[in-house]
């Protein structure tokens, strides 16, 4: 029996290496492009945005920034870096075959959803359409983006039923609209127009991201095999739990979301059901109407416990100038550890997903530091300590690799839980 499973695992790795060995080698080579601590120190020591650009020219971003006139504004810098990331992901996808090609495609759907919502909301606000396209996230670009202009008619039923349904993300919007009709007890299909015209942007995005993450999970567990399925299943469960914690945390102090009715009907619509917290912690999470109750609900899981250990109530979260870490900052730290460890095993799709997520963190770092430099923030203030360096001290975290180890005939104890952190 052991020989059978060993041969099966070796066969899966061999076939992966034949089909995607070159593409995986590319993304692992691109891992070398991440900024290291000395690069961040050089950026921090910049006295102005001209110096900041000079320091950035000594990194992998040289070609991106060197032709730009100085100084580069933080907003422009973020756009340039995200465009480079989008180009890198597109190149990797062009070198991939099935199912990696489809995996990268569905991976990008999350950004397409955000761009679609952004454009529709911009149209609602009478923003110039070409300006909306220019400001959209390059990672979410797709050929049919210009067809969304039909939303100018203000017939949102038509937009969601006929325009969006033909886009790559149409299936997510279709599922969203069907769910909305069910939860509002509407049977008339034309009710979509009035419902969607007044539906809040953030609620729409959260609901659609929940649907999207569920579809990614289905794809990974039903289409991928071997280490790809195992590692991505764990990554997505972790990400799902993070979204759940974030939604509950942000709802604290909002009466309509934390009273008994709001927790059961409104807030629960956005809670994810595929992470480690579900179903064991579901009731405690549903009942959480204070930060202490939320901390108690996630207490069995060390990673989630660490995220919430030092956070304040959301309405007490300090502003930008205070330097105090927010819920997002603690979450980014834990996510960076988990994504970095995906590179410690070979022959799988998860390194592509992790590369994207860690590059996004790097871009957040650079943009945030550019903001600090632009306002002349003193170097000894705590704001500078909020930078999360990908792959920092990763070897001290190797014990977490159990989270990603594929079960073998010698170890059939099931999925590794976040509490192993």
GROMACS .gro file of C-alpha atoms in nm:
model
  421
    1UNK     CA    1   0.000   0.000   0.000
    2UNK     CA    2   0.279   0.241   0.091
    3UNK     CA    3   0.452   0.172  -0.243
    4UNK     CA    4   0.128   0.245  -0.430
    5UNK     CA    5   0.081   0.587  -0.271
    6UNK     CA    6   0.448   0.672  -0.308
    7UNK     CA    7   0.438   0.588  -0.679
    8UNK     CA    8   0.117   0.790  -0.717
    9UNK     CA    9   0.272   1.096  -0.554
   10UNK     CA   10   0.587   1.064  -0.763
   11UNK     CA   11   0.377   1.034  -1.079
   12UNK     CA   12   0.183   1.350  -0.995
   13UNK     CA   13   0.506   1.541  -0.934
   14UNK     CA   14   0.660   1.409  -1.257
   15UNK     CA   15   0.358   1.509  -1.467
   16UNK     CA   16   0.350   1.851  -1.302
   17UNK     CA   17   0.717   1.900  -1.378
   18UNK     CA   18   0.665   1.804  -1.741
   19UNK     CA   19   0.373   2.045  -1.787
   20UNK     CA   20   0.458   2.332  -1.553
   21UNK     CA   21   0.819   2.285  -1.444
   22UNK     CA   22   0.938   2.578  -1.656
   23UNK     CA   23   0.661   2.811  -1.537
   24UNK     CA   24   0.721   2.720  -1.173
   25UNK     CA   25   1.093   2.781  -1.223
   26UNK     CA   26   1.003   3.127  -1.355
   27UNK     CA   27   0.797   3.225  -1.052
   28UNK     CA   28   1.058   3.087  -0.813
   29UNK     CA   29   1.322   3.291  -0.996
   30UNK     CA   30   1.098   3.597  -0.966
   31UNK     CA   31   1.098   3.542  -0.590
   32UNK     CA   32   1.451   3.684  -0.597
   33UNK     CA   33   1.307   4.021  -0.697
   34UNK     CA   34   1.150   4.084  -0.356
   35UNK     CA   35   1.297   4.374  -0.162
   36UNK     CA   36   1.513   4.279   0.135
   37UNK     CA   37   1.562   4.459   0.465
   38UNK     CA   38   1.854   4.667   0.335
   39UNK     CA   39   1.637   4.787   0.045
   40UNK     CA   40   1.367   4.899   0.288
   41UNK     CA   41   1.631   5.071   0.500
   42UNK     CA   42   1.752   5.267   0.196
   43UNK     CA   43   1.392   5.373   0.120
   44UNK     CA   44   1.340   5.474   0.482
   45UNK     CA   45   1.655   5.687   0.482
   46UNK     CA   46   1.530   5.891   0.187
   47UNK     CA   47   1.484   6.257   0.274
   48UNK     CA   48   1.245   6.331  -0.014
   49UNK     CA   49   1.067   6.161  -0.303
   50UNK     CA   50   1.364   6.221  -0.538
   51UNK     CA   51   1.587   6.020  -0.303
   52UNK     CA   52   1.310   5.763  -0.270
   53UNK     CA   53   1.304   5.715  -0.647
   54UNK     CA   54   1.685   5.683  -0.655
   55UNK     CA   55   1.674   5.413  -0.387
   56UNK     CA   56   1.399   5.228  -0.576
   57UNK     CA   57   1.613   5.234  -0.892
   58UNK     CA   58   1.856   5.003  -0.713
   59UNK     CA   59   1.590   4.731  -0.694
   60UNK     CA   60   1.393   4.519  -0.940
   61UNK     CA   61   1.171   4.824  -1.003
   62UNK     CA   62   1.450   5.013  -1.182
   63UNK     CA   63   1.297   4.987  -1.530
   64UNK     CA   64   0.957   5.093  -1.398
   65UNK     CA   65   1.064   5.417  -1.231
   66UNK     CA   66   1.379   5.535  -1.409
   67UNK     CA   67   1.196   5.692  -1.704
   68UNK     CA   68   0.947   5.873  -1.480
   69UNK     CA   69   1.005   6.244  -1.409
   70UNK     CA   70   1.104   6.322  -1.052
   71UNK     CA   71   0.950   6.336  -0.803
   72UNK     CA   72   0.706   6.048  -0.846
   73UNK     CA   73   0.392   6.095  -0.639
   74UNK     CA   74   0.295   5.802  -0.412
   75UNK     CA   75  -0.028   5.755  -0.612
   76UNK     CA   76   0.160   5.737  -0.943
   77UNK     CA   77   0.415   5.502  -0.789
   78UNK     CA   78   0.143   5.260  -0.676
   79UNK     CA   79  -0.005   5.259  -1.028
   80UNK     CA   80   0.333   5.183  -1.187
   81UNK     CA   81   0.411   4.900  -0.946
   82UNK     CA   82   0.069   4.738  -0.984
   83UNK     CA   83   0.105   4.757  -1.362
   84UNK     CA   84   0.438   4.576  -1.338
   85UNK     CA   85   0.281   4.309  -1.119
   86UNK     CA   86  -0.007   4.270  -1.366
   87UNK     CA   87   0.242   4.231  -1.652
   88UNK     CA   88   0.438   3.969  -1.457
   89UNK     CA   89   0.123   3.767  -1.381
   90UNK     CA   90   0.010   3.791  -1.742
   91UNK     CA   91   0.351   3.666  -1.858
   92UNK     CA   92   0.339   3.371  -1.619
   93UNK     CA   93  -0.008   3.284  -1.742
   94UNK     CA   94   0.109   3.296  -2.104
   95UNK     CA   95   0.366   3.027  -2.022
   96UNK     CA   96   0.118   2.801  -1.840
   97UNK     CA   97  -0.088   2.509  -1.963
   98UNK     CA   98  -0.405   2.359  -1.818
   99UNK     CA   99  -0.500   2.356  -1.530
  100UNK     CA  100  -0.246   2.623  -1.418
  101UNK     CA  101  -0.369   2.861  -1.689
  102UNK     CA  102  -0.727   2.836  -1.561
  103UNK     CA  103  -0.603   2.866  -1.202
  104UNK     CA  104  -0.430   3.198  -1.273
  105UNK     CA  105  -0.740   3.312  -1.460
  106UNK     CA  106  -0.975   3.245  -1.168
  107UNK     CA  107  -0.714   3.395  -0.936
  108UNK     CA  108  -0.746   3.722  -1.130
  109UNK     CA  109  -1.127   3.715  -1.118
  110UNK     CA  110  -1.117   3.867  -0.769
  111UNK     CA  111  -0.952   4.179  -0.911
  112UNK     CA  112  -1.191   4.186  -1.205
  113UNK     CA  113  -1.482   4.190  -0.960
  114UNK     CA  114  -1.332   4.490  -0.778
  115UNK     CA  115  -1.272   4.677  -1.105
  116UNK     CA  116  -1.627   4.608  -1.225
  117UNK     CA  117  -1.778   4.736  -0.900
  118UNK     CA  118  -1.546   5.038  -0.905
  119UNK     CA  119  -1.649   5.133  -1.259
  120UNK     CA  120  -2.022   5.091  -1.191
  121UNK     CA  121  -1.998   5.298  -0.874
  122UNK     CA  122  -1.800   5.562  -1.063
  123UNK     CA  123  -2.067   5.576  -1.330
  124UNK     CA  124  -2.330   5.617  -1.061
  125UNK     CA  125  -2.127   5.913  -0.931
  126UNK     CA  126  -2.106   6.064  -1.282
  127UNK     CA  127  -1.726   6.019  -1.303
  128UNK     CA  128  -1.579   6.038  -1.652
  129UNK     CA  129  -1.562   5.687  -1.796
  130UNK     CA  130  -1.211   5.709  -1.942
  131UNK     CA  131  -1.085   5.829  -1.604
  132UNK     CA  132  -1.242   5.526  -1.435
  133UNK     CA  133  -1.067   5.291  -1.678
  134UNK     CA  134  -0.737   5.469  -1.615
  135UNK     CA  135  -0.771   5.432  -1.238
  136UNK     CA  136  -0.885   5.068  -1.244
  137UNK     CA  137  -0.651   4.803  -1.105
  138UNK     CA  138  -0.436   4.662  -1.392
  139UNK     CA  139  -0.466   4.316  -1.235
  140UNK     CA  140  -0.840   4.326  -1.300
  141UNK     CA  141  -0.833   4.442  -1.661
  142UNK     CA  142  -1.023   4.232  -1.915
  143UNK     CA  143  -1.132   4.290  -2.278
  144UNK     CA  144  -1.501   4.350  -2.199
  145UNK     CA  145  -1.447   4.634  -1.954
  146UNK     CA  146  -1.576   4.898  -2.196
  147UNK     CA  147  -1.912   4.723  -2.225
  148UNK     CA  148  -1.984   4.822  -1.864
  149UNK     CA  149  -2.044   5.174  -1.999
  150UNK     CA  150  -2.400   5.061  -2.059
  151UNK     CA  151  -2.450   5.128  -1.688
  152UNK     CA  152  -2.486   5.496  -1.780
  153UNK     CA  153  -2.848   5.417  -1.863
  154UNK     CA  154  -2.916   5.384  -1.487
  155UNK     CA  155  -3.116   5.071  -1.569
  156UNK     CA  156  -2.919   4.858  -1.325
  157UNK     CA  157  -3.137   4.556  -1.386
  158UNK     CA  158  -3.025   4.565  -1.749
  159UNK     CA  159  -2.662   4.614  -1.655
  160UNK     CA  160  -2.652   4.320  -1.416
  161UNK     CA  161  -2.867   4.090  -1.628
  162UNK     CA  162  -2.740   4.154  -1.982
  163UNK     CA  163  -2.406   4.334  -1.967
  164UNK     CA  164  -2.224   4.174  -1.675
  165UNK     CA  165  -2.348   3.824  -1.750
  166UNK     CA  166  -2.127   3.820  -2.061
  167UNK     CA  167  -1.813   3.923  -1.875
  168UNK     CA  168  -1.557   3.681  -1.726
  169UNK     CA  169  -1.701   3.764  -1.382
  170UNK     CA  170  -2.063   3.739  -1.493
  171UNK     CA  171  -2.128   3.414  -1.309
  172UNK     CA  172  -2.042   3.577  -0.976
  173UNK     CA  173  -2.281   3.866  -1.036
  174UNK     CA  174  -2.553   3.625  -1.148
  175UNK     CA  175  -2.517   3.424  -0.827
  176UNK     CA  176  -2.512   3.746  -0.624
  177UNK     CA  177  -2.836   3.872  -0.778
  178UNK     CA  178  -3.011   3.542  -0.729
  179UNK     CA  179  -2.908   3.536  -0.364
  180UNK     CA  180  -3.027   3.894  -0.316
  181UNK     CA  181  -3.370   3.811  -0.455
  182UNK     CA  182  -3.397   3.512  -0.222
  183UNK     CA  183  -3.290   3.702   0.090
  184UNK     CA  184  -3.525   3.993   0.015
  185UNK     CA  185  -3.815   3.756  -0.062
  186UNK     CA  186  -3.858   3.920  -0.403
  187UNK     CA  187  -4.001   3.703  -0.680
  188UNK     CA  188  -4.017   3.970  -0.951
  189UNK     CA  189  -3.698   3.967  -1.159
  190UNK     CA  190  -3.745   4.340  -1.228
  191UNK     CA  191  -3.698   4.407  -0.857
  192UNK     CA  192  -3.326   4.372  -0.921
  193UNK     CA  193  -3.312   4.725  -1.056
  194UNK     CA  194  -3.443   4.896  -0.744
  195UNK     CA  195  -3.248   4.665  -0.512
  196UNK     CA  196  -2.914   4.713  -0.687
  197UNK     CA  197  -2.945   5.086  -0.745
  198UNK     CA  198  -2.933   5.147  -0.369
  199UNK     CA  199  -2.714   4.851  -0.266
  200UNK     CA  200  -2.402   4.974  -0.086
  201UNK     CA  201  -2.068   4.941  -0.264
  202UNK     CA  202  -1.887   4.774   0.028
  203UNK     CA  203  -2.168   4.522   0.083
  204UNK     CA  204  -2.167   4.433  -0.287
  205UNK     CA  205  -1.790   4.380  -0.286
  206UNK     CA  206  -1.791   4.168   0.030
  207UNK     CA  207  -2.072   3.947  -0.097
  208UNK     CA  208  -1.909   3.898  -0.438
  209UNK     CA  209  -1.567   3.823  -0.286
  210UNK     CA  210  -1.733   3.558  -0.070
  211UNK     CA  211  -1.885   3.397  -0.382
  212UNK     CA  212  -1.555   3.424  -0.568
  213UNK     CA  213  -1.350   3.267  -0.288
  214UNK     CA  214  -1.597   2.977  -0.272
  215UNK     CA  215  -1.557   2.922  -0.649
  216UNK     CA  216  -1.177   2.929  -0.621
  217UNK     CA  217  -1.202   2.671  -0.342
  218UNK     CA  218  -1.424   2.448  -0.557
  219UNK     CA  219  -1.182   2.475  -0.849
  220UNK     CA  220  -0.882   2.387  -0.632
  221UNK     CA  221  -1.045   2.091  -0.458
  222UNK     CA  222  -1.216   1.949  -0.768
  223UNK     CA  223  -0.965   2.025  -1.047
  224UNK     CA  224  -0.621   2.040  -0.889
  225UNK     CA  225  -0.442   1.739  -0.746
  226UNK     CA  226  -0.159   1.650  -0.511
  227UNK     CA  227   0.031   1.932  -0.337
  228UNK     CA  228  -0.154   2.199  -0.538
  229UNK     CA  229  -0.489   2.094  -0.395
  230UNK     CA  230  -0.358   2.041  -0.042
  231UNK     CA  231  -0.170   2.371  -0.011
  232UNK     CA  232  -0.434   2.584  -0.183
  233UNK     CA  233  -0.708   2.431   0.030
  234UNK     CA  234  -0.523   2.540   0.342
  235UNK     CA  235  -0.440   2.886   0.205
  236UNK     CA  236  -0.802   2.950   0.106
  237UNK     CA  237  -0.937   2.830   0.439
  238UNK     CA  238  -0.696   3.063   0.615
  239UNK     CA  239  -0.790   3.355   0.386
  240UNK     CA  240  -1.158   3.280   0.436
  241UNK     CA  241  -1.117   3.290   0.814
  242UNK     CA  242  -0.930   3.621   0.787
  243UNK     CA  243  -1.218   3.772   0.589
  244UNK     CA  244  -1.469   3.643   0.844
  245UNK     CA  245  -1.273   3.791   1.134
  246UNK     CA  246  -1.235   4.121   0.947
  247UNK     CA  247  -1.608   4.148   0.871
  248UNK     CA  248  -1.709   4.076   1.230
  249UNK     CA  249  -1.445   4.312   1.368
  250UNK     CA  250  -1.555   4.597   1.137
  251UNK     CA  251  -1.918   4.542   1.237
  252UNK     CA  252  -1.852   4.596   1.608
  253UNK     CA  253  -2.012   4.915   1.725
  254UNK     CA  254  -2.256   4.922   1.433
  255UNK     CA  255  -2.592   4.869   1.599
  256UNK     CA  256  -2.772   4.731   1.292
  257UNK     CA  257  -2.503   4.463   1.255
  258UNK     CA  258  -2.442   4.365   1.618
  259UNK     CA  259  -2.792   4.341   1.760
  260UNK     CA  260  -2.954   3.997   1.753
  261UNK     CA  261  -3.141   4.059   1.428
  262UNK     CA  262  -2.846   4.214   1.249
  263UNK     CA  263  -2.607   3.934   1.345
  264UNK     CA  264  -2.842   3.662   1.225
  265UNK     CA  265  -2.971   3.824   0.905
  266UNK     CA  266  -2.747   4.101   0.772
  267UNK     CA  267  -2.394   4.028   0.898
  268UNK     CA  268  -2.416   3.655   0.848
  269UNK     CA  269  -2.470   3.702   0.473
  270UNK     CA  270  -2.106   3.803   0.435
  271UNK     CA  271  -1.952   3.543   0.667
  272UNK     CA  272  -1.752   3.269   0.495
  273UNK     CA  273  -1.835   2.904   0.554
  274UNK     CA  274  -1.529   2.722   0.423
  275UNK     CA  275  -1.255   2.808   0.671
  276UNK     CA  276  -1.127   2.637   0.984
  277UNK     CA  277  -1.360   2.845   1.200
  278UNK     CA  278  -1.665   2.683   1.041
  279UNK     CA  279  -1.864   2.500   1.169
  280UNK     CA  280  -1.699   2.461   1.511
  281UNK     CA  281  -1.687   2.832   1.596
  282UNK     CA  282  -1.988   2.939   1.391
  283UNK     CA  283  -2.224   3.002   1.681
  284UNK     CA  284  -1.968   3.190   1.888
  285UNK     CA  285  -1.885   3.408   1.587
  286UNK     CA  286  -2.252   3.474   1.524
  287UNK     CA  287  -2.298   3.581   1.886
  288UNK     CA  288  -1.989   3.806   1.887
  289UNK     CA  289  -2.108   4.161   1.949
  290UNK     CA  290  -1.794   4.276   2.134
  291UNK     CA  291  -1.422   4.246   2.071
  292UNK     CA  292  -1.381   4.020   2.375
  293UNK     CA  293  -1.640   3.775   2.241
  294UNK     CA  294  -1.464   3.773   1.902
  295UNK     CA  295  -1.131   3.700   2.073
  296UNK     CA  296  -1.293   3.420   2.270
  297UNK     CA  297  -1.441   3.266   1.955
  298UNK     CA  298  -1.101   3.235   1.780
  299UNK     CA  299  -0.902   3.148   2.093
  300UNK     CA  300  -0.839   2.782   1.990
  301UNK     CA  301  -0.642   2.902   1.685
  302UNK     CA  302  -0.305   3.058   1.766
  303UNK     CA  303  -0.268   3.256   1.442
  304UNK     CA  304  -0.607   3.420   1.477
  305UNK     CA  305  -0.551   3.474   1.848
  306UNK     CA  306  -0.230   3.666   1.767
  307UNK     CA  307  -0.412   3.883   1.515
  308UNK     CA  308  -0.656   4.007   1.776
  309UNK     CA  309  -0.431   4.006   2.081
  310UNK     CA  310  -0.335   4.375   2.072
  311UNK     CA  311  -0.607   4.534   1.858
  312UNK     CA  312  -0.842   4.793   2.000
  313UNK     CA  313  -1.212   4.835   1.942
  314UNK     CA  314  -1.259   4.942   1.578
  315UNK     CA  315  -1.394   5.285   1.673
  316UNK     CA  316  -1.080   5.340   1.885
  317UNK     CA  317  -0.841   5.249   1.603
  318UNK     CA  318  -0.581   5.523   1.584
  319UNK     CA  319  -0.541   5.735   1.273
  320UNK     CA  320  -0.250   5.738   1.027
  321UNK     CA  321  -0.043   5.988   1.228
  322UNK     CA  322  -0.052   5.786   1.551
  323UNK     CA  323   0.152   5.489   1.425
  324UNK     CA  324  -0.053   5.238   1.624
  325UNK     CA  325  -0.099   4.905   1.446
  326UNK     CA  326  -0.447   4.833   1.318
  327UNK     CA  327  -0.634   4.509   1.264
  328UNK     CA  328  -0.517   4.516   0.901
  329UNK     CA  329  -0.152   4.546   1.006
  330UNK     CA  330  -0.167   4.240   1.234
  331UNK     CA  331  -0.352   4.045   0.966
  332UNK     CA  332  -0.095   4.134   0.700
  333UNK     CA  333   0.183   4.005   0.927
  334UNK     CA  334   0.020   3.664   0.970
  335UNK     CA  335  -0.073   3.638   0.603
  336UNK     CA  336   0.283   3.715   0.492
  337UNK     CA  337   0.411   3.422   0.703
  338UNK     CA  338   0.160   3.179   0.556
  339UNK     CA  339   0.212   3.286   0.194
  340UNK     CA  340   0.592   3.277   0.229
  341UNK     CA  341   0.583   2.917   0.348
  342UNK     CA  342   0.404   2.808   0.032
  343UNK     CA  343   0.741   2.837  -0.145
  344UNK     CA  344   0.894   2.575   0.084
  345UNK     CA  345   0.737   2.290  -0.113
  346UNK     CA  346   0.761   2.225  -0.486
  347UNK     CA  347   0.540   2.104  -0.771
  348UNK     CA  348   0.226   2.306  -0.700
  349UNK     CA  349   0.012   2.606  -0.803
  350UNK     CA  350   0.012   2.775  -0.464
  351UNK     CA  351   0.347   2.948  -0.522
  352UNK     CA  352   0.180   3.155  -0.798
  353UNK     CA  353  -0.100   3.260  -0.566
  354UNK     CA  354   0.147   3.338  -0.287
  355UNK     CA  355   0.373   3.534  -0.521
  356UNK     CA  356   0.080   3.758  -0.615
  357UNK     CA  357  -0.026   3.812  -0.254
  358UNK     CA  358   0.328   3.886  -0.131
  359UNK     CA  359   0.397   4.126  -0.417
  360UNK     CA  360   0.078   4.309  -0.322
  361UNK     CA  361   0.217   4.339   0.030
  362UNK     CA  362   0.544   4.473  -0.107
  363UNK     CA  363   0.357   4.735  -0.310
  364UNK     CA  364   0.161   4.833   0.002
  365UNK     CA  365   0.492   4.872   0.184
  366UNK     CA  366   0.648   5.092  -0.084
  367UNK     CA  367   0.338   5.308  -0.126
  368UNK     CA  368   0.305   5.354   0.251
  369UNK     CA  369   0.673   5.447   0.286
  370UNK     CA  370   0.642   5.694  -0.001
  371UNK     CA  371   0.351   5.856   0.186
  372UNK     CA  372   0.567   5.887   0.499
  373UNK     CA  373   0.859   6.036   0.305
  374UNK     CA  374   0.632   6.282   0.124
  375UNK     CA  375   0.509   6.429   0.453
  376UNK     CA  376   0.856   6.429   0.613
  377UNK     CA  377   0.776   6.176   0.884
  378UNK     CA  378   1.057   6.156   1.142
  379UNK     CA  379   1.253   5.829   1.116
  380UNK     CA  380   1.221   5.743   1.485
  381UNK     CA  381   0.842   5.734   1.493
  382UNK     CA  382   0.644   5.407   1.517
  383UNK     CA  383   0.481   5.449   1.175
  384UNK     CA  384   0.794   5.300   1.017
  385UNK     CA  385   0.751   4.977   1.214
  386UNK     CA  386   0.434   4.884   1.026
  387UNK     CA  387   0.627   4.750   0.726
  388UNK     CA  388   0.582   4.375   0.667
  389UNK     CA  389   0.886   4.231   0.487
  390UNK     CA  390   0.799   3.915   0.288
  391UNK     CA  391   1.020   3.613   0.363
  392UNK     CA  392   1.177   3.780   0.667
  393UNK     CA  393   1.286   3.514   0.918
  394UNK     CA  394   1.105   3.253   0.712
  395UNK     CA  395   1.334   2.975   0.827
  396UNK     CA  396   1.224   3.033   1.184
  397UNK     CA  397   0.875   2.952   1.065
  398UNK     CA  398   0.954   2.617   0.903
  399UNK     CA  399   0.766   2.444   1.180
  400UNK     CA  400   0.453   2.581   1.014
  401UNK     CA  401   0.529   2.370   0.709
  402UNK     CA  402   0.314   2.098   0.863
  403UNK     CA  403   0.030   2.319   0.744
  404UNK     CA  404   0.130   2.233   0.389
  405UNK     CA  405   0.261   1.877   0.408
  406UNK     CA  406   0.064   1.643   0.183
  407UNK     CA  407  -0.081   1.347   0.373
  408UNK     CA  408   0.094   1.022   0.301
  409UNK     CA  409   0.007   0.663   0.400
  410UNK     CA  410   0.231   0.722   0.702
  411UNK     CA  411   0.045   1.038   0.805
  412UNK     CA  412  -0.330   1.041   0.752
  413UNK     CA  413  -0.416   1.272   1.037
  414UNK     CA  414  -0.605   1.516   0.813
  415UNK     CA  415  -0.555   1.884   0.738
  416UNK     CA  416  -0.311   2.086   0.945
  417UNK     CA  417  -0.490   2.351   1.146
  418UNK     CA  418  -0.380   2.710   1.203
  419UNK     CA  419  -0.337   2.628   1.571
  420UNK     CA  420  -0.015   2.448   1.475
  421UNK     CA  421   0.142   2.792   1.431
   0.00000   0.00000   0.00000
